[in-house]
Short mmCIF file of C-alpha atoms in Angstrom, two decimals:
data_model
loop_
_atom_site.label_atom_id
_atom_site.label_comp_id
_atom_site.label_asym_id
_atom_site.label_seq_id
_atom_site.Cartn_x
_atom_site.Cartn_y
_atom_site.Cartn_z
CA MET A 1 0.29 -41.82 -4.25
CA THR A 2 -2.89 -39.59 -3.40
CA THR A 3 -3.20 -35.40 -3.80
CA GLU A 4 -5.55 -33.39 -1.28
CA GLN A 5 -8.52 -32.17 -4.25
CA PRO A 6 -9.03 -28.39 -5.12
CA ARG A 7 -11.80 -27.57 -3.22
CA THR A 8 -14.75 -26.75 -5.65
CA SER A 9 -17.73 -24.70 -4.98
CA PRO A 10 -19.79 -24.00 -7.93
CA ARG A 11 -21.59 -20.87 -7.74
CA THR A 12 -23.24 -21.40 -11.86
CA SER A 13 -23.46 -23.44 -14.69
CA PRO A 14 -21.06 -23.82 -17.07
CA THR A 15 -22.95 -21.13 -19.75
CA THR A 16 -24.15 -19.07 -17.12
CA THR A 17 -22.42 -15.60 -16.52
CA PRO A 18 -21.65 -15.17 -12.97
CA ALA A 19 -22.50 -11.91 -11.44
CA VAL A 20 -20.00 -9.99 -10.16
CA ARG A 21 -19.18 -10.40 -6.76
CA ARG A 22 -18.04 -7.57 -3.74
CA ALA A 23 -14.69 -8.36 -2.41
CA VAL A 24 -14.05 -7.09 1.26
CA PHE A 25 -11.35 -6.27 3.25
CA VAL A 26 -11.34 -8.41 5.79
CA ASP A 27 -7.97 -7.25 7.93
CA GLY A 28 -4.30 -6.11 7.26
CA VAL A 29 -0.90 -5.93 9.09
CA ARG A 30 2.45 -4.92 8.36
CA THR A 31 5.96 -4.85 10.25
CA PRO A 32 7.39 -2.48 11.89
CA PHE A 33 9.08 -0.06 9.68
CA GLY A 34 13.17 -0.07 9.13
CA ARG A 35 15.69 2.07 8.09
CA ALA A 36 17.30 0.64 4.82
CA ARG A 37 21.22 0.96 6.04
CA LYS A 38 23.64 -1.45 6.98
CA ASP A 39 22.77 -1.17 11.04
CA GLY A 40 19.16 -0.20 10.40
CA LEU A 41 16.37 -2.04 12.25
CA TYR A 42 16.24 -5.11 9.49
CA ALA A 43 19.83 -4.89 8.63
CA SER A 44 20.25 -9.13 8.81
CA THR A 45 16.06 -10.21 9.03
CA ARG A 46 15.63 -11.64 5.51
CA ALA A 47 12.90 -10.00 3.10
CA ASP A 48 10.97 -12.94 2.07
CA ASP A 49 11.17 -13.77 6.31
CA LEU A 50 9.41 -10.13 6.77
CA ALA A 51 5.87 -11.39 4.58
CA VAL A 52 6.42 -14.93 5.63
CA ARG A 53 5.34 -12.79 9.51
CA THR A 54 2.45 -10.57 8.50
CA VAL A 55 1.24 -13.76 6.63
CA ARG A 56 1.45 -15.87 10.33
CA GLU A 57 -0.31 -13.07 11.81
CA LEU A 58 -3.46 -12.52 9.79
CA LEU A 59 -3.85 -16.88 10.30
CA ARG A 60 -2.82 -16.07 14.00
CA ARG A 61 -5.70 -12.93 13.99
CA HIS A 62 -8.51 -15.19 12.10
CA PRO A 63 -8.17 -19.02 13.62
CA GLU A 64 -11.62 -18.87 12.05
CA LEU A 65 -10.49 -19.51 8.75
CA PRO A 66 -9.60 -22.76 7.45
CA PRO A 67 -5.85 -22.06 6.17
CA GLU A 68 -7.32 -24.43 3.53
CA ARG A 69 -9.59 -21.87 2.58
CA ILE A 70 -7.00 -19.64 1.28
CA ASP A 71 -7.66 -19.96 -3.16
CA ASP A 72 -3.84 -17.98 -3.63
CA VAL A 73 -1.58 -15.64 -2.04
CA ALA A 74 -0.37 -12.50 -3.82
CA ILE A 75 3.52 -10.98 -2.48
CA ALA A 76 5.04 -8.16 -3.97
CA ALA A 77 8.06 -6.86 -4.47
CA THR A 78 9.57 -4.04 -6.75
CA THR A 79 13.28 -5.64 -7.39
CA GLN A 80 12.22 -9.20 -7.33
CA THR A 81 15.90 -11.03 -6.55
CA GLY A 82 18.16 -12.48 -3.55
CA ASP A 83 15.81 -12.29 -0.90
CA GLN A 84 13.03 -10.71 -2.75
CA GLY A 85 12.79 -12.98 -5.17
CA LEU A 86 11.50 -16.87 -6.12
CA THR A 87 7.57 -16.35 -7.14
CA LEU A 88 7.36 -14.27 -3.65
CA GLY A 89 3.61 -15.61 -3.34
CA ARG A 90 4.31 -19.06 -2.79
CA THR A 91 7.35 -19.63 -1.10
CA VAL A 92 5.96 -17.04 2.00
CA GLY A 93 2.90 -19.84 1.56
CA VAL A 94 5.26 -22.26 2.33
CA LEU A 95 7.63 -20.77 4.75
CA ALA A 96 4.25 -19.36 6.55
CA GLY A 97 3.21 -23.08 7.08
CA LEU A 98 0.16 -22.88 4.55
CA PRO A 99 -1.70 -26.02 2.58
CA ARG A 100 1.03 -27.31 -0.20
CA SER A 101 -2.23 -27.04 -2.11
CA VAL A 102 -2.68 -23.30 -1.32
CA PRO A 103 -0.95 -21.82 -4.85
CA GLY A 104 0.90 -18.40 -4.72
CA PHE A 105 2.57 -15.92 -7.04
CA ALA A 106 4.65 -12.62 -7.13
CA ILE A 107 3.73 -9.35 -9.15
CA ASP A 108 5.33 -6.14 -9.78
CA ARG A 109 4.07 -2.55 -10.19
CA MET A 110 6.94 -0.89 -8.81
CA CYS A 111 5.07 1.37 -5.40
CA ALA A 112 2.00 0.17 -6.51
CA GLY A 113 3.11 -3.65 -5.88
CA ALA A 114 1.27 -4.28 -3.19
CA MET A 115 -2.02 -2.54 -4.07
CA THR A 116 -1.91 -4.07 -7.80
CA ALA A 117 -1.63 -7.18 -5.44
CA VAL A 118 -4.74 -6.21 -3.89
CA THR A 119 -6.55 -5.27 -6.86
CA THR A 120 -6.01 -8.18 -9.01
CA ALA A 121 -6.64 -10.77 -5.79
CA ALA A 122 -9.86 -8.06 -5.67
CA ALA A 123 -10.52 -9.07 -9.98
CA THR A 124 -10.67 -12.69 -9.13
CA ILE A 125 -13.13 -13.13 -6.53
CA GLY A 126 -15.30 -10.22 -8.72
CA VAL A 127 -15.86 -12.96 -11.41
CA GLY A 128 -16.07 -15.72 -9.03
CA ALA A 129 -13.12 -17.46 -9.86
CA GLN A 130 -11.55 -17.49 -5.53
CA ASP A 131 -13.01 -16.68 -2.54
CA VAL A 132 -10.64 -16.05 -0.07
CA LEU A 133 -6.91 -14.53 -0.95
CA LEU A 134 -3.79 -12.92 1.11
CA ALA A 135 -2.48 -9.51 -1.28
CA GLY A 136 0.29 -7.99 0.24
CA GLY A 137 4.18 -6.56 -0.70
CA VAL A 138 7.08 -6.33 0.75
CA GLU A 139 10.76 -4.24 0.06
CA HIS A 140 14.18 -4.78 1.24
CA MET A 141 15.40 -1.98 -0.05
CA GLY A 142 18.83 -1.73 2.49
CA HIS A 143 19.43 -5.05 1.04
CA HIS A 144 18.37 -4.41 -2.93
CA PRO A 145 17.73 -0.97 -3.50
CA MET A 146 15.64 0.35 -5.75
CA GLY A 147 16.88 -0.59 -9.78
CA PHE A 148 19.97 -2.73 -7.76
CA ASP A 149 20.56 -4.74 -11.14
CA ALA A 150 18.63 -3.69 -12.90
CA GLU A 151 19.32 -2.80 -17.57
CA PRO A 152 16.69 0.57 -18.04
CA ASN A 153 17.03 -0.51 -22.53
CA PRO A 154 19.22 2.63 -24.06
CA ARG A 155 15.99 2.68 -26.14
CA PHE A 156 14.50 4.50 -23.45
CA VAL A 157 16.87 7.46 -23.83
CA SER A 158 18.01 7.37 -27.35
CA GLU A 159 14.88 7.29 -29.06
CA ARG A 160 13.72 9.85 -26.33
CA LEU A 161 11.14 7.99 -25.44
CA VAL A 162 11.50 9.47 -21.64
CA ALA A 163 13.33 12.50 -20.54
CA PRO A 164 16.32 11.25 -19.00
CA ASP A 165 15.21 12.45 -15.64
CA ALA A 166 12.42 10.24 -15.46
CA LEU A 167 14.32 7.51 -14.06
CA ASN A 168 15.20 9.63 -11.35
CA MET A 169 12.34 9.76 -8.77
CA GLY A 170 14.14 12.45 -7.42
CA VAL A 171 13.96 14.25 -10.06
CA THR A 172 10.49 13.62 -10.89
CA ALA A 173 10.21 15.70 -7.79
CA GLU A 174 11.98 18.25 -8.83
CA ASN A 175 10.09 18.54 -12.60
CA LEU A 176 6.32 19.11 -10.31
CA HIS A 177 8.33 22.06 -9.24
CA ASP A 178 9.19 23.34 -12.20
CA ARG A 179 7.09 22.63 -13.60
CA PHE A 180 3.70 24.59 -11.30
CA PRO A 181 5.33 26.80 -8.96
CA ALA A 182 2.41 27.68 -6.62
CA LEU A 183 4.05 23.81 -5.81
CA THR A 184 6.72 25.93 -3.68
CA ARG A 185 9.28 25.09 -1.50
CA GLU A 186 7.62 26.28 1.55
CA ARG A 187 4.50 24.06 1.24
CA ALA A 188 6.42 21.43 0.44
CA ASP A 189 8.39 22.24 3.65
CA ALA A 190 5.38 22.54 5.92
CA TYR A 191 4.21 19.63 4.62
CA GLY A 192 6.39 17.85 5.71
CA VAL A 193 6.57 18.64 9.10
CA ALA A 194 3.09 18.77 9.48
CA SER A 195 3.56 14.40 8.54
CA GLN A 196 5.98 14.27 10.71
CA ASP A 197 3.16 15.18 13.99
CA LYS A 198 0.33 13.62 12.59
CA TYR A 199 2.23 10.54 13.01
CA ALA A 200 3.30 10.68 16.26
CA ALA A 201 -0.14 11.93 17.13
CA ALA A 202 -1.73 9.16 15.99
CA LEU A 203 0.94 7.30 17.90
CA ALA A 204 0.42 8.45 21.03
CA ALA A 205 -2.99 7.63 20.47
CA GLY A 206 -2.61 4.65 19.91
CA GLN A 207 -4.05 4.21 15.98
CA ILE A 208 -0.75 2.71 15.09
CA SER A 209 0.68 -0.19 16.82
CA PRO A 210 -2.25 -1.91 16.64
CA ASP A 211 -1.75 -2.79 12.93
CA LEU A 212 2.14 -3.63 14.05
CA VAL A 213 3.49 -7.10 14.11
CA PRO A 214 6.68 -7.88 16.01
CA VAL A 215 9.46 -8.91 14.18
CA ALA A 216 12.53 -10.89 16.04
CA LEU A 217 15.39 -9.88 15.23
CA ARG A 218 19.40 -11.83 15.22
CA ASP A 219 22.00 -9.52 14.53
CA PRO A 220 25.67 -11.14 14.53
CA GLU A 221 26.69 -8.05 16.62
CA ARG A 222 23.55 -7.61 18.57
CA GLY A 223 22.26 -10.85 19.32
CA TRP A 224 18.71 -10.64 19.61
CA GLY A 225 15.55 -8.40 19.93
CA LEU A 226 12.64 -7.10 18.89
CA ALA A 227 10.92 -4.75 16.36
CA THR A 228 8.28 -3.81 18.01
CA ALA A 229 8.20 0.37 16.51
CA ASP A 230 8.86 1.93 13.37
CA GLU A 231 12.11 3.13 13.08
CA PRO A 232 12.22 6.31 10.08
CA PRO A 233 10.10 8.71 12.12
CA ARG A 234 11.54 12.13 13.47
CA PRO A 235 9.27 13.74 16.08
CA GLY A 236 9.78 17.58 16.48
CA THR A 237 10.61 17.80 12.84
CA THR A 238 10.80 21.94 12.10
CA ARG A 239 10.33 23.95 8.78
CA GLU A 240 13.74 25.39 10.39
CA ALA A 241 15.72 22.07 9.81
CA ILE A 242 14.36 20.83 6.91
CA LEU A 243 15.11 24.58 5.20
CA ALA A 244 18.58 23.32 6.29
CA LEU A 245 19.07 19.90 4.47
CA PRO A 246 20.95 19.65 1.49
CA THR A 247 18.62 19.22 -2.15
CA PRO A 248 20.36 16.16 -3.42
CA PHE A 249 18.45 15.87 -6.20
CA ARG A 250 19.47 19.03 -7.58
CA PRO A 251 21.73 22.06 -6.89
CA GLY A 252 19.18 24.68 -5.14
CA GLY A 253 16.35 22.17 -5.71
CA ARG A 254 13.33 22.01 -3.45
CA VAL A 255 13.42 18.36 -2.18
CA THR A 256 14.79 17.52 0.09
CA ALA A 257 15.44 13.87 3.27
CA GLY A 258 12.12 15.93 4.99
CA THR A 259 10.06 16.43 1.87
CA ALA A 260 10.71 12.44 0.97
CA ALA A 261 9.81 9.60 2.06
CA PRO A 262 13.28 7.92 3.41
CA LEU A 263 14.38 3.89 2.03
CA THR A 264 12.49 1.74 3.88
CA ASP A 265 12.76 -1.91 4.62
CA GLY A 266 9.17 -3.64 5.68
CA ALA A 267 6.36 -5.79 4.68
CA ALA A 268 2.42 -5.82 4.64
CA THR A 269 -0.47 -8.49 4.08
CA CYS A 270 -4.30 -8.05 3.75
CA LEU A 271 -6.61 -10.93 4.02
CA LEU A 272 -9.21 -10.48 1.07
CA ALA A 273 -12.76 -12.37 0.78
CA ALA A 274 -16.08 -12.51 -0.92
CA GLU A 275 -18.21 -11.01 1.20
CA GLU A 276 -20.69 -13.63 1.19
CA SER A 277 -17.58 -16.18 2.39
CA ALA A 278 -17.02 -13.40 4.51
CA ALA A 279 -20.34 -14.17 6.39
CA GLU A 280 -20.43 -17.91 5.70
CA LEU A 281 -16.69 -17.90 7.66
CA GLY A 282 -17.72 -15.57 10.26
CA LEU A 283 -15.05 -13.51 9.13
CA PRO A 284 -14.72 -9.92 9.63
CA VAL A 285 -15.25 -6.67 7.51
CA ARG A 286 -13.92 -3.71 7.76
CA MET A 287 -13.72 -2.28 3.57
CA ARG A 288 -16.09 -3.11 0.35
CA MET A 289 -13.33 -2.06 -2.53
CA VAL A 290 -16.28 0.05 -4.84
CA THR A 291 -13.80 -0.23 -8.40
CA PHE A 292 -10.19 1.11 -8.70
CA ALA A 293 -8.01 2.18 -11.81
CA TYR A 294 -4.98 2.29 -13.28
CA ALA A 295 -3.51 5.49 -15.21
CA GLY A 296 -0.25 6.58 -17.54
CA VAL A 297 1.18 10.21 -17.16
CA GLU A 298 4.90 11.79 -18.71
CA PRO A 299 7.12 9.42 -16.89
CA GLU A 300 9.01 13.11 -15.89
CA VAL A 301 6.65 14.16 -13.81
CA MET A 302 5.82 10.69 -11.84
CA GLY A 303 3.85 12.64 -9.22
CA LEU A 304 0.87 13.21 -10.71
CA GLY A 305 0.22 9.36 -10.99
CA PRO A 306 -2.75 9.58 -8.86
CA VAL A 307 -4.49 12.99 -10.64
CA PRO A 308 -5.89 10.45 -13.84
CA ALA A 309 -6.29 7.67 -11.58
CA THR A 310 -8.16 8.85 -9.03
CA HIS A 311 -10.71 11.21 -12.35
CA LYS A 312 -10.85 7.41 -13.84
CA ALA A 313 -12.04 5.35 -10.50
CA LEU A 314 -14.52 8.00 -9.48
CA ALA A 315 -16.12 7.95 -12.87
CA ARG A 316 -16.96 4.24 -12.87
CA ALA A 317 -17.97 4.14 -8.66
CA GLY A 318 -20.38 6.87 -10.19
CA LEU A 319 -19.06 9.38 -7.10
CA THR A 320 -17.03 12.88 -7.55
CA ILE A 321 -14.13 14.11 -5.13
CA ASP A 322 -17.02 15.79 -2.67
CA ASP A 323 -18.11 12.26 -1.85
CA ILE A 324 -14.39 10.71 -0.67
CA GLY A 325 -14.39 11.71 3.77
CA LEU A 326 -10.87 10.12 4.22
CA PHE A 327 -8.35 10.04 1.63
CA GLU A 328 -4.74 8.37 2.40
CA ILE A 329 -2.75 9.22 -0.23
CA ASN A 330 1.06 8.19 -0.33
CA GLU A 331 3.49 10.33 0.47
CA ALA A 332 7.24 9.55 -2.27
CA PHE A 333 7.56 13.17 -1.92
CA ALA A 334 5.61 16.61 -0.88
CA VAL A 335 5.06 18.16 -3.56
CA GLN A 336 3.73 14.76 -5.11
CA VAL A 337 0.60 15.11 -2.86
CA LEU A 338 0.32 18.30 -2.82
CA ALA A 339 -0.11 17.97 -6.30
CA PHE A 340 -2.96 16.29 -5.30
CA LEU A 341 -4.81 18.13 -3.86
CA ASP A 342 -4.63 21.22 -6.18
CA ALA A 343 -5.89 19.36 -8.37
CA PHE A 344 -9.44 18.40 -6.42
CA GLY A 345 -9.01 21.63 -5.02
CA LEU A 346 -8.06 20.58 -1.09
CA ALA A 347 -6.30 22.45 1.13
CA ASP A 348 -2.49 21.68 2.64
CA ASP A 349 -4.12 21.18 5.88
CA ASP A 350 -7.48 19.45 4.87
CA ASP A 351 -8.00 17.03 8.45
CA ARG A 352 -9.30 14.06 6.06
CA VAL A 353 -6.05 13.67 3.94
CA ASN A 354 -3.75 10.77 5.92
CA PRO A 355 -5.20 11.62 9.05
CA TYR A 356 -2.14 9.63 10.48
CA GLY A 357 1.10 10.90 8.81
CA GLY A 358 2.20 9.02 5.36
CA ALA A 359 5.24 7.78 4.77
CA ILE A 360 7.33 11.18 4.52
CA ALA A 361 7.54 9.94 8.34
CA VAL A 362 7.52 6.35 8.84
CA GLY A 363 8.65 5.38 4.86
CA HIS A 364 7.75 4.22 1.50
CA PRO A 365 9.13 0.52 1.21
CA LEU A 366 8.01 0.24 -2.48
CA ALA A 367 5.95 -2.54 -2.76
CA SER A 368 4.49 -2.26 0.84
CA SER A 369 3.18 0.91 0.80
CA GLY A 370 0.17 -0.02 -0.87
CA VAL A 371 -1.90 -2.41 2.25
CA ARG A 372 -0.35 0.09 4.60
CA LEU A 373 -2.16 2.42 3.09
CA MET A 374 -5.41 0.49 2.57
CA THR A 375 -4.94 -0.61 6.39
CA GLN A 376 -4.91 2.25 8.16
CA LEU A 377 -7.93 3.46 5.90
CA ALA A 378 -9.97 0.63 7.65
CA ARG A 379 -9.33 1.58 10.88
CA GLN A 380 -10.41 5.04 10.26
CA PHE A 381 -13.17 4.18 8.80
CA GLU A 382 -13.36 2.78 12.95
CA GLU A 383 -12.83 5.53 13.72
CA ARG A 384 -15.62 7.76 11.56
CA PRO A 385 -18.49 5.44 10.94
CA GLU A 386 -19.88 8.71 9.41
CA VAL A 387 -17.79 8.67 6.20
CA ARG A 388 -18.92 6.76 3.57
CA PHE A 389 -16.63 6.74 1.05
CA GLY A 390 -12.33 6.74 1.27
CA LEU A 391 -9.77 6.23 -1.44
CA THR A 392 -6.13 5.24 -1.67
CA THR A 393 -3.85 6.09 -3.90
CA MET A 394 -0.23 6.30 -5.03
CA CYS A 395 2.34 7.55 -7.37
CA ILE A 396 4.23 5.15 -9.06
CA GLY A 397 7.91 4.57 -11.66
CA LEU A 398 7.90 5.73 -15.10
CA GLY A 399 4.52 7.76 -14.77
CA GLN A 400 1.34 5.56 -13.38
CA GLY A 401 -0.71 6.52 -11.15
CA GLY A 402 -3.58 4.34 -8.82
CA THR A 403 -6.77 4.61 -6.71
CA VAL A 404 -8.44 2.18 -5.35
CA ILE A 405 -12.23 3.78 -3.83
CA TRP A 406 -13.43 2.01 -0.90
CA GLU A 407 -16.98 1.78 1.54
CA ASN A 408 -17.24 2.22 5.08
CA PRO A 409 -19.44 -1.10 6.46
CA HIS A 410 -20.31 1.18 9.76
CA HIS A 411 -22.29 4.47 8.17
CA ARG A 412 -25.90 3.50 8.01
CA ASP A 413 -26.17 3.32 4.33
CA TYR A 414 -23.50 0.13 4.17
CA GLU A 415 -25.95 -2.94 3.01
CA PRO A 416 -23.85 -5.85 3.58
CA VAL A 417 -24.40 -9.47 2.09
CA THR A 418 -25.61 -12.18 3.07
CA THR A 419 -24.03 -16.07 2.62
CA GLU A 420 -26.61 -16.75 -0.33
CA GLY A 421 -25.24 -13.12 -2.14
CA SER A 422 -27.76 -10.78 -1.59
CA THR A 423 -27.70 -7.51 0.01
CA ARG A 424 -30.03 -6.45 2.60
#
């Protein structure tokens, strides 16, 4: 019996510490996002099949990449059970038709699952352990609601480690309104309308569809179909309509369905590589990862997480907020984005922030959203070569935040790496 031998490409002697290599974002795709309900787009579709579809599309788009050159597959899910359990990276790779020699693993950092899959993959590239990886996430909230079947340790509350309301994300958004009076409902309502309007404009301009992969649907009652567009957006939303919505997390509160991301099903995956490996294989470079950071905050104000994470990432990169020309901020709640904007002195309507709209319009399938942000930023870099740096950031349940800073390869000052690993 013979087995395929793993590919090795030694770069240094055993006693030599390899230099840190640059990780690049080659490409990213996502499924159309569906509403997480019994009559939603993916009510009869398995979560793992959504992730499989994104992997197959990346392989189809990049025939120059031999599948056996993929070193690992990292797929995240927040609720790792049922059709989004069983070591997703490995099962998705097998189901997508990758060679059996390609390993895979699952990962969880709640909303930042896909983001963590990407930063973990980039770190392995950086130390020279791997060359080419697939990283992404999937969340079928229609099959597995957030927190489904979870058993939070009672010590959280009994020992006052966290406030009782810290386990309810909507209440943590209300807490932000309480803590910062300047974060008014009026601002949040206006932001919610703007998210819908910007998404509608981006869709009409052809800036959304190129990153979507159609998904075949088979419903026992409705028959066969094809998902080609996002289901959650509500074009034409007005401030008056949002004002009439109930506040489900608190009587007389300020958070409504119009200023929160809807419960969503969907998957997103990207292809990452060492820059010299991309050059060797003829893969495009759409962004270079500069650095990343994660930070913790009080769980009861979870939405503040992106602020310290961004401070850490900027410090590591030797940059300031003024160096960032594009921001992709996950819109779990409007108030969370507004808190970030206030912390860094940015206007509510700053055109560098979420130019295509965000999760309030398109939805937030938890563990997959990080790659959606990255894919949108990569497209914006292509449209705006004068912007050198951008960032993707998001808040994370139980009081965390994550930020990744990226460099635009289309900028005049970008110095690509050659196949020999040196810049030119």
